[in-house]
CSV table of N, CA, C and O in Angstrom, one decimal:
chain,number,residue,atom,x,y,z
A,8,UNK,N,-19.5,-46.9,19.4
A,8,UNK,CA,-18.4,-47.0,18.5
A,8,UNK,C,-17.5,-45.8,18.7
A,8,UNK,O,-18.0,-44.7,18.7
A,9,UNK,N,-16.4,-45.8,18.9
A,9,UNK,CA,-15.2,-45.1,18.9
A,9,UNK,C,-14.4,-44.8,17.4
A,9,UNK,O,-13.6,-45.4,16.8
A,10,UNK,N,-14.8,-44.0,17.2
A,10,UNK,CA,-14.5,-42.7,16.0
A,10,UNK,C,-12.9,-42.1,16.2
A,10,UNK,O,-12.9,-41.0,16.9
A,11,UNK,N,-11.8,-42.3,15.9
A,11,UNK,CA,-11.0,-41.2,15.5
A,11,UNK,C,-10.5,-40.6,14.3
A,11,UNK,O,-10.1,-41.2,13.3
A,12,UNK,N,-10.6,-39.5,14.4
A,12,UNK,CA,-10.3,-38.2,13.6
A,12,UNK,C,-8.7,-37.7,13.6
A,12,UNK,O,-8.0,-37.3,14.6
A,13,UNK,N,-8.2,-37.8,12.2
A,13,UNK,CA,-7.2,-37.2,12.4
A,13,UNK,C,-6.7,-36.2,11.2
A,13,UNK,O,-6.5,-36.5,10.0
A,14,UNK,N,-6.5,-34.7,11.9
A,14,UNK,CA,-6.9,-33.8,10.5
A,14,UNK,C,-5.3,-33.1,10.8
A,14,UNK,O,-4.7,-32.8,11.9
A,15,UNK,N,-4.8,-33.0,9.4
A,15,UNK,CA,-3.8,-32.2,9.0
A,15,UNK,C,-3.9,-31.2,8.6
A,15,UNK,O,-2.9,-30.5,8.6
A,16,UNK,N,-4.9,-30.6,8.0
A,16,UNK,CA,-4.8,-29.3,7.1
A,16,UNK,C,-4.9,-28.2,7.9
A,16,UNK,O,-5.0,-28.5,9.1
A,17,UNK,N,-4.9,-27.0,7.5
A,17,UNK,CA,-5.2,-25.8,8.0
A,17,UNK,C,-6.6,-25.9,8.1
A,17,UNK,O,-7.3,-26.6,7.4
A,18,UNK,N,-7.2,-24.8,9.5
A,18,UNK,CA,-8.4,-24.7,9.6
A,18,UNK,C,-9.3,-24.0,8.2
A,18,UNK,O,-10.5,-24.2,7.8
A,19,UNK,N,-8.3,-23.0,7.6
A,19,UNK,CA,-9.2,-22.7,6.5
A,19,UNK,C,-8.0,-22.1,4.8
A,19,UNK,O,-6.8,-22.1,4.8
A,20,UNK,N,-8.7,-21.9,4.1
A,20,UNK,CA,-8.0,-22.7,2.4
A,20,UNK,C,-8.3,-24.1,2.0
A,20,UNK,O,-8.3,-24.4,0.8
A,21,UNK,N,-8.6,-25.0,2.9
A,21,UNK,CA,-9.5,-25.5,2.1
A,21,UNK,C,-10.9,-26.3,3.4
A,21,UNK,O,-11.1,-25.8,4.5
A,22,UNK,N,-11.6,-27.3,2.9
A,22,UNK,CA,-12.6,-27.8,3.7
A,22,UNK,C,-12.4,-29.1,4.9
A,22,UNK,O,-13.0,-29.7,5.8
A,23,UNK,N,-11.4,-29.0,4.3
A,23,UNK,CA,-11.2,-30.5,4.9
A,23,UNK,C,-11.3,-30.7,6.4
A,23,UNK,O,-12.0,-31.7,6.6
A,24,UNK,N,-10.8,-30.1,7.8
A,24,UNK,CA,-10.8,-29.7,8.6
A,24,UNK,C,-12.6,-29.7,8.8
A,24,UNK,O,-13.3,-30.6,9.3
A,25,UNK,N,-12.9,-28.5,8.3
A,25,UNK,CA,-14.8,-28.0,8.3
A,25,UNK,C,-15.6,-29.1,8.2
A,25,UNK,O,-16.5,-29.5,9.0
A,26,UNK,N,-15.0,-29.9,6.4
A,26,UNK,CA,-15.6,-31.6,6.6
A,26,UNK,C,-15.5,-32.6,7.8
A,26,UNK,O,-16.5,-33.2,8.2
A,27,UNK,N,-14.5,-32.6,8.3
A,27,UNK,CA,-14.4,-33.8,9.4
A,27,UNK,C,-15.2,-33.5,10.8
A,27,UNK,O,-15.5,-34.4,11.7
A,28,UNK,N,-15.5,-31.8,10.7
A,28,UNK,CA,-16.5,-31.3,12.0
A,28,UNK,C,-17.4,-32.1,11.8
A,28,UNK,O,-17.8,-33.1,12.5
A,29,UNK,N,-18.0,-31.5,10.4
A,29,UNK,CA,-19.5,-31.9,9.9
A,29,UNK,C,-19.7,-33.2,10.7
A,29,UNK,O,-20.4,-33.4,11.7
A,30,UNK,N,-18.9,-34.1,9.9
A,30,UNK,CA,-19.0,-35.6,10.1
A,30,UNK,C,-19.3,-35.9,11.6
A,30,UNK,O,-20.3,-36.2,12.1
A,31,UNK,N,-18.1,-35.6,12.2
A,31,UNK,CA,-17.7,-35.3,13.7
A,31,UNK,C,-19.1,-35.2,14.3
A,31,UNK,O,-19.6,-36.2,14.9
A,32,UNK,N,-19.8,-34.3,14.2
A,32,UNK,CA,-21.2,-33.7,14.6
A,32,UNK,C,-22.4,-34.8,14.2
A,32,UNK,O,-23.3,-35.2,15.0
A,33,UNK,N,-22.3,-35.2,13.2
A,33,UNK,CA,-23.4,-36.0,12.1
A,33,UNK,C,-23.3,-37.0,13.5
A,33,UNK,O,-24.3,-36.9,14.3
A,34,UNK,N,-22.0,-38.1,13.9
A,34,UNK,CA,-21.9,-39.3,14.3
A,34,UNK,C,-22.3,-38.8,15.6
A,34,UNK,O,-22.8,-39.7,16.2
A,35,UNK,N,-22.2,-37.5,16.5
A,35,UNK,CA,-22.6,-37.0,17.9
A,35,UNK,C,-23.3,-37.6,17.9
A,35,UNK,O,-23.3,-38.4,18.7
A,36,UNK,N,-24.7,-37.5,16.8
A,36,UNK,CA,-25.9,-37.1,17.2
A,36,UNK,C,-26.5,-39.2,17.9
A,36,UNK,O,-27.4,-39.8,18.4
A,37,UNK,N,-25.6,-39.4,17.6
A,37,UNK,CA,-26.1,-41.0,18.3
A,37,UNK,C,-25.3,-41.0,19.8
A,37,UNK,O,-24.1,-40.7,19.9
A,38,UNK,N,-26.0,-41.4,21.0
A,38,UNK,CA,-25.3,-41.0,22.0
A,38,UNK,C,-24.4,-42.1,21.9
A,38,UNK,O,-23.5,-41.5,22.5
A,39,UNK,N,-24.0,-43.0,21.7
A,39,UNK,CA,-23.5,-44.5,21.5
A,39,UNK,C,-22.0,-43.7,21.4
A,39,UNK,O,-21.2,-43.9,22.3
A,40,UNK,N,-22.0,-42.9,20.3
A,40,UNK,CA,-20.5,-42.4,19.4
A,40,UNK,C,-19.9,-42.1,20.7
A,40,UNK,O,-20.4,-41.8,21.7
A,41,UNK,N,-18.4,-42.3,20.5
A,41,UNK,CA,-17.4,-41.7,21.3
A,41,UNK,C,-16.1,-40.8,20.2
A,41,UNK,O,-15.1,-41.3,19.8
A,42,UNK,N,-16.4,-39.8,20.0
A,42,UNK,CA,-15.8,-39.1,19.2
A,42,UNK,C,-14.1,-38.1,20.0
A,42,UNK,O,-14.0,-37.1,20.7
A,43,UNK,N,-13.2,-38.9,19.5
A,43,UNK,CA,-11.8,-38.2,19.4
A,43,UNK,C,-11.0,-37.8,18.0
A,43,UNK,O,-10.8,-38.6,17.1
A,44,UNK,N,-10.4,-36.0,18.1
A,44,UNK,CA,-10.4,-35.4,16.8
A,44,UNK,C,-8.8,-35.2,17.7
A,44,UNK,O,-8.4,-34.8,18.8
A,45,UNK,N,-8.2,-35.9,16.5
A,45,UNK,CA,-6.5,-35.3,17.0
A,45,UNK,C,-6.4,-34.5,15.8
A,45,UNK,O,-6.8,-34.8,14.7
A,46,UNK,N,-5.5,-33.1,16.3
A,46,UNK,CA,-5.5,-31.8,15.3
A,46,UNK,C,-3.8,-32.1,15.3
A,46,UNK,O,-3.2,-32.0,16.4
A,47,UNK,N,-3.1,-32.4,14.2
A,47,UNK,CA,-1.6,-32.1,14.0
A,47,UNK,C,-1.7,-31.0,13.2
A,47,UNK,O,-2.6,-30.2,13.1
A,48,UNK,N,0.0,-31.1,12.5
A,48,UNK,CA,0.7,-30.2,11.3
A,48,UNK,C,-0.3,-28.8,11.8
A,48,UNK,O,-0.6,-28.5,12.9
A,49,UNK,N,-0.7,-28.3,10.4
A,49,UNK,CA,-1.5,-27.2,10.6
A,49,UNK,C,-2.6,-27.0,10.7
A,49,UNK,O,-3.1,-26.0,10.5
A,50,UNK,N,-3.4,-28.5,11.3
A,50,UNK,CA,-4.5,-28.3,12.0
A,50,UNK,C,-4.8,-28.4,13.0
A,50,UNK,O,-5.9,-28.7,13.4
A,51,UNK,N,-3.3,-27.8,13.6
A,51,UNK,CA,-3.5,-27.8,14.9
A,51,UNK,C,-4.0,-25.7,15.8
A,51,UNK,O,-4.3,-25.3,16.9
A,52,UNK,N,-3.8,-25.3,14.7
A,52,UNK,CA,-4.0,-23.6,14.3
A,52,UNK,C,-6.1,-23.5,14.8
A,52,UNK,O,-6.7,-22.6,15.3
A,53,UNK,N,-6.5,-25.0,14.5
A,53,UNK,CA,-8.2,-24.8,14.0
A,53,UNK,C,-8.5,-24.9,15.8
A,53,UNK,O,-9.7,-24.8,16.0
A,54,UNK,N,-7.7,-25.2,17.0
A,54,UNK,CA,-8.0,-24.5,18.6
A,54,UNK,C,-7.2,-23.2,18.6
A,54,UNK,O,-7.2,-22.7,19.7
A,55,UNK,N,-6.7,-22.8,17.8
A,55,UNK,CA,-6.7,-21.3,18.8
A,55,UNK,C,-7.8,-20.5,19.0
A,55,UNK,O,-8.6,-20.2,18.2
A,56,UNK,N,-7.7,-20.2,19.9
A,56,UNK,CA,-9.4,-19.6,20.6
A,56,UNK,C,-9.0,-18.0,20.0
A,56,UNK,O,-8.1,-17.3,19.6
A,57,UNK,N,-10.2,-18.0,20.1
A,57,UNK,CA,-10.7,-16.4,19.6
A,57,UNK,C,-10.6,-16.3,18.1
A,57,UNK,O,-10.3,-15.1,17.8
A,58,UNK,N,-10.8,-17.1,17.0
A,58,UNK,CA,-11.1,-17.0,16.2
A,58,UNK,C,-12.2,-15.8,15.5
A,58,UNK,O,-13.4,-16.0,15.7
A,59,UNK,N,-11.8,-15.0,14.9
A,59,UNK,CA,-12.6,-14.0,14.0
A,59,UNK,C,-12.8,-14.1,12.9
A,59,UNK,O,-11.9,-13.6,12.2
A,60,UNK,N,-14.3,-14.7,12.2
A,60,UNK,CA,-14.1,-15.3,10.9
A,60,UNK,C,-15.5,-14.1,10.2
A,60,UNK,O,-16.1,-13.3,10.9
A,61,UNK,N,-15.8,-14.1,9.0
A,61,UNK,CA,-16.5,-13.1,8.4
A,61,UNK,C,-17.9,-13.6,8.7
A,61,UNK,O,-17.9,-14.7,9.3
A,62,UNK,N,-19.0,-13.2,8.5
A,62,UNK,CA,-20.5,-13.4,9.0
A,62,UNK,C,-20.5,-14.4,7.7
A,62,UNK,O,-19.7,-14.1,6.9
A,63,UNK,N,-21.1,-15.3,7.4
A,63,UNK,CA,-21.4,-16.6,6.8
A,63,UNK,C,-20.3,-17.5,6.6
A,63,UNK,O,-20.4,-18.6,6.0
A,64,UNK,N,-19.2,-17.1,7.1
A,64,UNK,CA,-18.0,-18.0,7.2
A,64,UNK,C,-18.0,-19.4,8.3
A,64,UNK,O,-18.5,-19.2,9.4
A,65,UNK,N,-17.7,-20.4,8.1
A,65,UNK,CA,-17.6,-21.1,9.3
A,65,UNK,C,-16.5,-20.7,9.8
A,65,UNK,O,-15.6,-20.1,9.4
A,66,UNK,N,-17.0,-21.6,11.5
A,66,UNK,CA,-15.8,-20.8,12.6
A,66,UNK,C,-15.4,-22.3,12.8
A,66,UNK,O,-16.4,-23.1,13.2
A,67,UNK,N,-13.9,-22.9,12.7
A,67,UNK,CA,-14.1,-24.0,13.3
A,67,UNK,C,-14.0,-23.9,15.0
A,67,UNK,O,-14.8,-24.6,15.6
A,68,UNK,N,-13.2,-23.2,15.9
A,68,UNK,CA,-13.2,-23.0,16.9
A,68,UNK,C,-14.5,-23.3,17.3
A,68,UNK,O,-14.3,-24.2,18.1
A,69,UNK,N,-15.6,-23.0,17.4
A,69,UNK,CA,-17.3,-23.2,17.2
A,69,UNK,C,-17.4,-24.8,17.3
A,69,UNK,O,-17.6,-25.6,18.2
A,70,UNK,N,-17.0,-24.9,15.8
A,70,UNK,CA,-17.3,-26.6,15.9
A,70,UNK,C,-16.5,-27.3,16.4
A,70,UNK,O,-17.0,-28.4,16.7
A,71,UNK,N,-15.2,-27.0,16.8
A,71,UNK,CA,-14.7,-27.9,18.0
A,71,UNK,C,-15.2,-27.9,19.2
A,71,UNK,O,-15.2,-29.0,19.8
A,72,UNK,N,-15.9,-26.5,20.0
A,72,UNK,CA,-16.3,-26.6,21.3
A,72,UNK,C,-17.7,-26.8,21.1
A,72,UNK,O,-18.2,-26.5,22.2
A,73,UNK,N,-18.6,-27.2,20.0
A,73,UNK,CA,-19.4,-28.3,19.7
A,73,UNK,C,-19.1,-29.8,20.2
A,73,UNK,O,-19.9,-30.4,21.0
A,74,UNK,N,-17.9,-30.5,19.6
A,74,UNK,CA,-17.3,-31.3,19.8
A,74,UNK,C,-17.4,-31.6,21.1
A,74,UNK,O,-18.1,-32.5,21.4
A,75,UNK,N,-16.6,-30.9,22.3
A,75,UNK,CA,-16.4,-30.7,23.0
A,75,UNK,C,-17.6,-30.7,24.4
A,75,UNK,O,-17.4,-31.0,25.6
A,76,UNK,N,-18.8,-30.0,23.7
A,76,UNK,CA,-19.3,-30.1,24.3
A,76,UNK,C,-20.6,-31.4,24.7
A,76,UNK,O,-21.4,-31.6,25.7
A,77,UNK,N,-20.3,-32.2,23.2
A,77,UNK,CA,-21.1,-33.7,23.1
A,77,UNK,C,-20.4,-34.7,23.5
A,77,UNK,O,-20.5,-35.9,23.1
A,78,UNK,N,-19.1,-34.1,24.7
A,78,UNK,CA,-18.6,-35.6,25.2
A,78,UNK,C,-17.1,-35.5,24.4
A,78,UNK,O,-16.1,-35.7,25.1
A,79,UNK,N,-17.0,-35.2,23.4
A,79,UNK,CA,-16.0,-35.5,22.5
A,79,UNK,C,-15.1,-35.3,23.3
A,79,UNK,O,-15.2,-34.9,24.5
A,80,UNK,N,-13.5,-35.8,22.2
A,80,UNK,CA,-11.7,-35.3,23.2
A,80,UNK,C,-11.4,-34.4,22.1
A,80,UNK,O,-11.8,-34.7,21.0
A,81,UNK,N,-10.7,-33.3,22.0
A,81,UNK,CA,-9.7,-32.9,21.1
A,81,UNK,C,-8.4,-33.0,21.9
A,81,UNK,O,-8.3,-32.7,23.1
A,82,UNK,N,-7.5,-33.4,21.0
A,82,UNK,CA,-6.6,-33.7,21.6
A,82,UNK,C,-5.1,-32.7,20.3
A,82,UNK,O,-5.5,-32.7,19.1
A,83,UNK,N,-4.3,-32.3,20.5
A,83,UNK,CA,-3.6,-31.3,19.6
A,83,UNK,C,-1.7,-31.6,19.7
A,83,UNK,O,-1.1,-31.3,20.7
A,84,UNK,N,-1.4,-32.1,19.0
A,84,UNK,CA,0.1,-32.6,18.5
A,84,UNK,C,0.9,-31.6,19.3
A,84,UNK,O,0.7,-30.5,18.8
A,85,UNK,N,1.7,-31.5,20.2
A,85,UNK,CA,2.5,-30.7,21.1
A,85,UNK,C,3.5,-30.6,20.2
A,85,UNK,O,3.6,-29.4,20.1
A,86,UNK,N,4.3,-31.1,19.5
A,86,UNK,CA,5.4,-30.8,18.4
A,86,UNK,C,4.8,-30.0,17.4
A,86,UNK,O,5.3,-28.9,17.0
A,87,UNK,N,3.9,-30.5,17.2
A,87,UNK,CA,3.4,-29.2,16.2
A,87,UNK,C,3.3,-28.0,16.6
A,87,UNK,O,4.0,-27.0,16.2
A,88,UNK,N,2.1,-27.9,17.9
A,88,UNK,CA,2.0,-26.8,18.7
A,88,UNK,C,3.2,-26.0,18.4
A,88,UNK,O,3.0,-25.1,17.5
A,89,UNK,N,4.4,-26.2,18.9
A,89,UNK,CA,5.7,-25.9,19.0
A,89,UNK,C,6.0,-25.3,17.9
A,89,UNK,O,6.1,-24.1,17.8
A,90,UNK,N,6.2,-26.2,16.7
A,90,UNK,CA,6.5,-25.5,15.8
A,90,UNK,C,6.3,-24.3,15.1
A,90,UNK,O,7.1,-23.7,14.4
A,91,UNK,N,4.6,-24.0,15.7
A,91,UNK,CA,3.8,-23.1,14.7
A,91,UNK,C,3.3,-22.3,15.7
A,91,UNK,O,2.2,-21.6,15.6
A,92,UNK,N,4.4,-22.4,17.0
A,92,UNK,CA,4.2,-20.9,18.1
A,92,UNK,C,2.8,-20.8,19.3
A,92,UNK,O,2.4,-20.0,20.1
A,93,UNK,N,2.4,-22.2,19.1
A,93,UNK,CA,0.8,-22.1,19.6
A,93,UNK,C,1.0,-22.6,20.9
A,93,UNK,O,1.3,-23.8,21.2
A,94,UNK,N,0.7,-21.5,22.0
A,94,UNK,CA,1.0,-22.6,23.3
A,94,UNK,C,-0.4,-22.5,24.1
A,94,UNK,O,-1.4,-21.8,23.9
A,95,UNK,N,-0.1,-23.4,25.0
A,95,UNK,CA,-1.6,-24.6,25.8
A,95,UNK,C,-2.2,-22.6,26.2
A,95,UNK,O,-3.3,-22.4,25.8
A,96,UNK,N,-1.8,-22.0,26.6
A,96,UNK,CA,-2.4,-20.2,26.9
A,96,UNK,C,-3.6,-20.1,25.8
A,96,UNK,O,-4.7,-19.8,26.4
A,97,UNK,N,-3.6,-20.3,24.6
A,97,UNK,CA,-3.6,-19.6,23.3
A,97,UNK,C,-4.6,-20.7,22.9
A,97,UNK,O,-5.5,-20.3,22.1
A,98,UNK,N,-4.6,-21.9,23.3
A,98,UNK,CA,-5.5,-23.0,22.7
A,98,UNK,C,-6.9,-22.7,23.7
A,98,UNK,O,-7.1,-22.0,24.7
A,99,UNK,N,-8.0,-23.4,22.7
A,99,UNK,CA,-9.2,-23.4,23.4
A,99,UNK,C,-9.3,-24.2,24.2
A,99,UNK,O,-8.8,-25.3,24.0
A,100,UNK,N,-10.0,-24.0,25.2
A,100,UNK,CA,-10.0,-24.5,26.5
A,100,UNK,C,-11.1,-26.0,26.3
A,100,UNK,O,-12.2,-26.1,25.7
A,101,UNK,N,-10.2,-27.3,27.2
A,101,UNK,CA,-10.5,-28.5,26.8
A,101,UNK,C,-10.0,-29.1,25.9
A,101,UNK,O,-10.0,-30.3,26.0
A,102,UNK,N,-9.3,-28.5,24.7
A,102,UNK,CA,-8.1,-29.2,24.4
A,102,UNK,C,-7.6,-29.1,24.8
A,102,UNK,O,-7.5,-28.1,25.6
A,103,UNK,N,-6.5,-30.3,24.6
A,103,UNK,CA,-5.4,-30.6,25.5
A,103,UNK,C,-3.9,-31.0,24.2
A,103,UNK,O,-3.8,-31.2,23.0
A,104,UNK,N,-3.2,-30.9,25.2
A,104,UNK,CA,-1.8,-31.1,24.2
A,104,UNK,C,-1.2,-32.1,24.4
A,104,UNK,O,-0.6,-32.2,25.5
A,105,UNK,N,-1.1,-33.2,23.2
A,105,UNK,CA,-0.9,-34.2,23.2
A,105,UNK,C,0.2,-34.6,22.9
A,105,UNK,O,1.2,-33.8,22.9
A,106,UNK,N,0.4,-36.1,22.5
A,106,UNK,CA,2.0,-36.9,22.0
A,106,UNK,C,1.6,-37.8,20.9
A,106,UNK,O,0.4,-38.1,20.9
A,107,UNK,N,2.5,-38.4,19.9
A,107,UNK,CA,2.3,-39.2,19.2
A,107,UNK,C,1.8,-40.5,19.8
A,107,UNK,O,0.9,-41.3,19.4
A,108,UNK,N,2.6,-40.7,21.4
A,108,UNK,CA,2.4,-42.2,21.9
A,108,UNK,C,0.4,-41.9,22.3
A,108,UNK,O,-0.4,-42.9,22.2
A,109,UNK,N,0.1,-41.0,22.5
A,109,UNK,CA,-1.6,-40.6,22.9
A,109,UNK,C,-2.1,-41.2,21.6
A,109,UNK,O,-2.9,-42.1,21.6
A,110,UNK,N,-1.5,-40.5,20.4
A,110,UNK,CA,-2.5,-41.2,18.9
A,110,UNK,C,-2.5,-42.2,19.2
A,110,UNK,O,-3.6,-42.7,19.5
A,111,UNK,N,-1.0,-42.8,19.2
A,111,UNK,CA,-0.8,-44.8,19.3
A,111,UNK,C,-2.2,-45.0,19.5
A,111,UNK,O,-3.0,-45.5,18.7
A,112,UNK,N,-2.3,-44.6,21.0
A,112,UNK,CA,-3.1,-45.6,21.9
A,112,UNK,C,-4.2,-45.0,21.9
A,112,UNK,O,-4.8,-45.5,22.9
A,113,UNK,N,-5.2,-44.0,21.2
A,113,UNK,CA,-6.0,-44.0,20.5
A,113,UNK,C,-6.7,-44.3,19.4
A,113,UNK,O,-7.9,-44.2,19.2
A,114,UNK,N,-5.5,-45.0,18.0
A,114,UNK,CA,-5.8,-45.5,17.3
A,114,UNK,C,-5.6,-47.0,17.5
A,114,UNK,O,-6.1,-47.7,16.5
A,115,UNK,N,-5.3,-47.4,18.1
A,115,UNK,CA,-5.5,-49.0,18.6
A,115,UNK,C,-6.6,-49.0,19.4
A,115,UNK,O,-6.7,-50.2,19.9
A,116,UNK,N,-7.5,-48.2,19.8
A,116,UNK,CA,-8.7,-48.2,20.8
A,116,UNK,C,-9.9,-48.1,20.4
A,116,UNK,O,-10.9,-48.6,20.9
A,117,UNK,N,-9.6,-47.3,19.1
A,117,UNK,CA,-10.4,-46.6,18.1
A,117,UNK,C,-11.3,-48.0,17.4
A,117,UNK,O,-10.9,-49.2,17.5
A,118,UNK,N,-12.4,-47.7,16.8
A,118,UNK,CA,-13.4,-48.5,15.9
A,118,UNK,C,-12.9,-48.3,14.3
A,118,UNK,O,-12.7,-49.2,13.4
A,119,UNK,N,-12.9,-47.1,14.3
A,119,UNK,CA,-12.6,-46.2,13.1
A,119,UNK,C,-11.9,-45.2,13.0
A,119,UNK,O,-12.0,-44.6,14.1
A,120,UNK,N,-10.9,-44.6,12.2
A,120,UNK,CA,-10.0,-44.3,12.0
A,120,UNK,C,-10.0,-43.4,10.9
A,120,UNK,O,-9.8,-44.0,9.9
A,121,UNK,N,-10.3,-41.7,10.8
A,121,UNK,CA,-10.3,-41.0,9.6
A,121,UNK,C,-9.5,-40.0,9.7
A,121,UNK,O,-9.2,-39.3,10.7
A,122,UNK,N,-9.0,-40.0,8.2
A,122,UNK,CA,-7.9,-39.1,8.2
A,122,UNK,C,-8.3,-38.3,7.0
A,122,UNK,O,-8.6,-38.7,5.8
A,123,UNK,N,-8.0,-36.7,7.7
A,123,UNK,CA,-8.3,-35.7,7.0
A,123,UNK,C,-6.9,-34.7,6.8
A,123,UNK,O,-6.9,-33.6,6.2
């Protein structure tokens, strides 16, 4: 089953982002899953690498290259990117910087379809 993920918020202020890892992770654990997390707006902030978060904090950076590492795609809004200063240097490595027409044609590919 083909899972996509699509998160707007900031990586942190609130959960939502952290929620969709969770989930993200939960559905890994079946090798079957084909998991793609498109990061827009300001959740596109939750790849910049080098993330420094407080000791019992989650890191999403972490759980994306969890992601990343079970097969998953992250895939990250290039207009956004733009907007909010973040360039492919600065992103964590394996994401990639995407386009709207990439959603298109991952959400027409897709089984499922969540938006965070």
């Amino acid at each position: 089953m083909k899972t996509l993920f699509i998160l707007n918020d900031p990586p942190y202020g609130t959960e939502r982002c952290y929620n969709a890892l969770r989930l993200a992770h939960a559905l890994q654990k079946d090798s079957r899953a084909e998991v793609t997390i498109f990061l827009m707006a300001d959740a596109v902030i939750a790849a910049k690498s080098g993330q420094k978060t407080p000791d019992g904090c989650y890191n999403v950076e972490k759980m994306l290259k969890r992601v990343l590492a079970r097969r998953g795609v992250v895939l990250l809004c290039g207009a956004c990117m733009d907007a909010r200063g973040l360039d492919e240097a600065a992103a964590l490595e394996g994401a990639h910087r995407s386009t709207m027409d990439e959603l298109a044609a991952a959400t027409l590919e897709a089984d499922k379809v969540l938006v965070f």
